[in-house]
Amino acid sequence: MDDASQQPPDSLSGLPLKPRLALLHYSAPPVTGGVESVLGEQAGRLAAAGYDVRMIAGRGDGELLPELDTAHPRVRRLFRELLAGRGSETEFRELSSTIAGSLQPLLADRDCVIVHNVLSMPFNLPFTAALLASRRRLVAWVHDVVIRDDDGSPVESVNYPFSLINQRQPGVSYVAISETRREDLRRLWREPEAKAEVVPNGIDSQRFAGLSRKLMGLLSPIPVDRAWPLILIPQRVTENKRIELALAAAAQLRQRLPRLTVLVTGPSDPHSHQGELLSQLLRRRQELGLNGTVYFLAEQAVAGRAHPINADDIAMLYRLSDVVLLTGRAEGFGLPLLEAALSRVPVVCAALPVFQEISGGEIYPFPVSGDPASIAEALLKALDTVVARGRRHALQRYSWPVVMEQLEAVIAGAVAARGVAAAP
């Protein structure tokens, strides 16, 4: 194998270029499927992170080789024959050789080849054999293992070519998408301590919440994907809203909640002291050391233009948030309580009679006098629910920024490893 990992340094930075990658599967987006979705996310996010990414599949986008597709007539027929125990060894070798010849120029300059499911599933075993013969650094990304329907145990076969997926292959780095799937691999291999990393699938909280591209752009300076909790204040910046109390409460909670993020959506009051209160709050934020914790969307407003977000955007932000915080001292109604209820988001607010009336008492109140300690305590209570804890777990373990760190570590380890896949 040529050592493709010995890349020249970037002429501008003097640093080594990031590894050149190939990502492979039977099919790629826009083909619909769970594996295809993860493949597309990995490819897009790795490219955005500065990697040279080549996506290779039998169908969909990317570099297309029809014989990689499990729906290819020749592949499908041979698969059925192999399952029936009457596949032609000659035809298997010919198809594998054809695939290997097509892959060679696409993989020759790649430092690491990430293969989704092809090294653990039997749907195109000539493809599996061709990859193992490529002498490249392979990472087998295991979404699925062939499982028996009756007792859930892996299907074992030592016979070639099924042995390619049912036995651990030398020089291949294995990654399972869950602890459960890793244990399936180990049972299949009969190696209870066999090395296999676990890197889960990721979730994009902004996309799941239905955020528009415009809103994602506005939020790009804010680490919402890593925020926990994300506290939403869907109100104008006015003296009556007492947003300075939110700042003081955030200062008390920041050490306990290091990824705390507070987002104030509203503009400055257009009727009085325009801009002055916002300037005071920004200075107070600086004094409290909250510049990376509290964000005002009013800071992104352009003079003479409308506020950068509208009611539809705020509805999306409710779905992204963990808690809604209302610090106002007096209200005649309380529409944010209804909006939060429809979004299934808890509300922390002053114990105003109108808030009790509108919410039916389903709020986390603090005294109207509004001391920061009582607000902080109410926020902690609102966050100590099954829903809030579940969201925290999802973000801490499965958000794409977290998963990307693990993915990049796997790539670095595979590139640094000396071994390569052995020919079957």
Tab-separated table of N, CA and C in Angstrom, residues 90-104 125-131 133:
chain	number	residue	atom	x	y	z
A	90	THR	N	-16.836	-18.925	-9.216
A	90	THR	CA	-16.250	-18.192	-10.342
A	90	THR	C	-16.939	-16.857	-10.542
A	91	GLU	N	-18.270	-16.855	-10.523
A	91	GLU	CA	-18.998	-15.601	-10.696
A	91	GLU	C	-18.730	-14.643	-9.537
A	92	PHE	N	-18.637	-15.211	-8.317
A	92	PHE	CA	-18.336	-14.372	-7.155
A	92	PHE	C	-16.995	-13.669	-7.356
A	93	ARG	N	-15.982	-14.422	-7.743
A	93	ARG	CA	-14.651	-13.848	-7.931
A	93	ARG	C	-14.646	-12.818	-9.052
A	94	GLU	N	-15.379	-13.095	-10.120
A	94	GLU	CA	-15.422	-12.150	-11.242
A	94	GLU	C	-16.071	-10.827	-10.829
A	95	LEU	N	-17.186	-10.927	-10.122
A	95	LEU	CA	-17.873	-9.699	-9.706
A	95	LEU	C	-17.030	-8.934	-8.704
A	96	SER	N	-16.416	-9.644	-7.762
A	96	SER	CA	-15.553	-8.982	-6.793
A	96	SER	C	-14.385	-8.295	-7.482
A	97	SER	N	-13.814	-8.946	-8.489
A	97	SER	CA	-12.701	-8.353	-9.232
A	97	SER	C	-13.151	-7.103	-9.986
A	98	THR	N	-14.338	-7.157	-10.564
A	98	THR	CA	-14.880	-5.984	-11.270
A	98	THR	C	-15.039	-4.810	-10.315
A	99	ILE	N	-15.618	-5.080	-9.141
A	99	ILE	CA	-15.812	-4.025	-8.149
A	99	ILE	C	-14.470	-3.493	-7.668
A	100	ALA	N	-13.514	-4.389	-7.423
A	100	ALA	CA	-12.195	-3.952	-6.958
A	100	ALA	C	-11.528	-3.050	-7.979
A	101	GLY	N	-11.657	-3.409	-9.265
A	101	GLY	CA	-11.065	-2.574	-10.301
A	101	GLY	C	-11.704	-1.205	-10.386
A	102	SER	N	-13.012	-1.134	-10.159
A	102	SER	CA	-13.702	0.165	-10.177
A	102	SER	C	-13.362	1.005	-8.956
A	103	LEU	N	-13.173	0.334	-7.810
A	103	LEU	CA	-12.869	1.066	-6.582
A	103	LEU	C	-11.434	1.593	-6.554
A	104	GLN	N	-10.509	0.874	-7.179
A	104	GLN	CA	-9.088	1.182	-7.017
A	104	GLN	C	-8.755	2.652	-7.291
A	125	LEU	N	-21.689	-9.374	-0.865
A	125	LEU	CA	-20.419	-9.925	-0.390
A	125	LEU	C	-19.272	-9.756	-1.387
A	126	PRO	N	-19.504	-9.715	-2.698
A	126	PRO	CA	-18.395	-9.376	-3.591
A	126	PRO	C	-17.831	-7.978	-3.318
A	127	PHE	N	-18.691	-7.046	-2.957
A	127	PHE	CA	-18.270	-5.705	-2.548
A	127	PHE	C	-17.419	-5.804	-1.280
A	128	THR	N	-17.866	-6.593	-0.319
A	128	THR	CA	-17.110	-6.801	0.922
A	128	THR	C	-15.716	-7.340	0.605
A	129	ALA	N	-15.655	-8.365	-0.234
A	129	ALA	CA	-14.371	-8.967	-0.575
A	129	ALA	C	-13.458	-7.979	-1.291
A	130	ALA	N	-14.025	-7.160	-2.164
A	130	ALA	CA	-13.220	-6.184	-2.894
A	130	ALA	C	-12.612	-5.153	-1.948
A	131	LEU	N	-13.377	-4.729	-0.964
A	131	LEU	CA	-12.852	-3.761	0.010
A	131	LEU	C	-11.706	-4.375	0.811
A	133	ALA	N	-9.727	-6.596	-0.066
A	133	ALA	CA	-8.570	-6.790	-0.934
A	133	ALA	C	-7.910	-5.477	-1.337
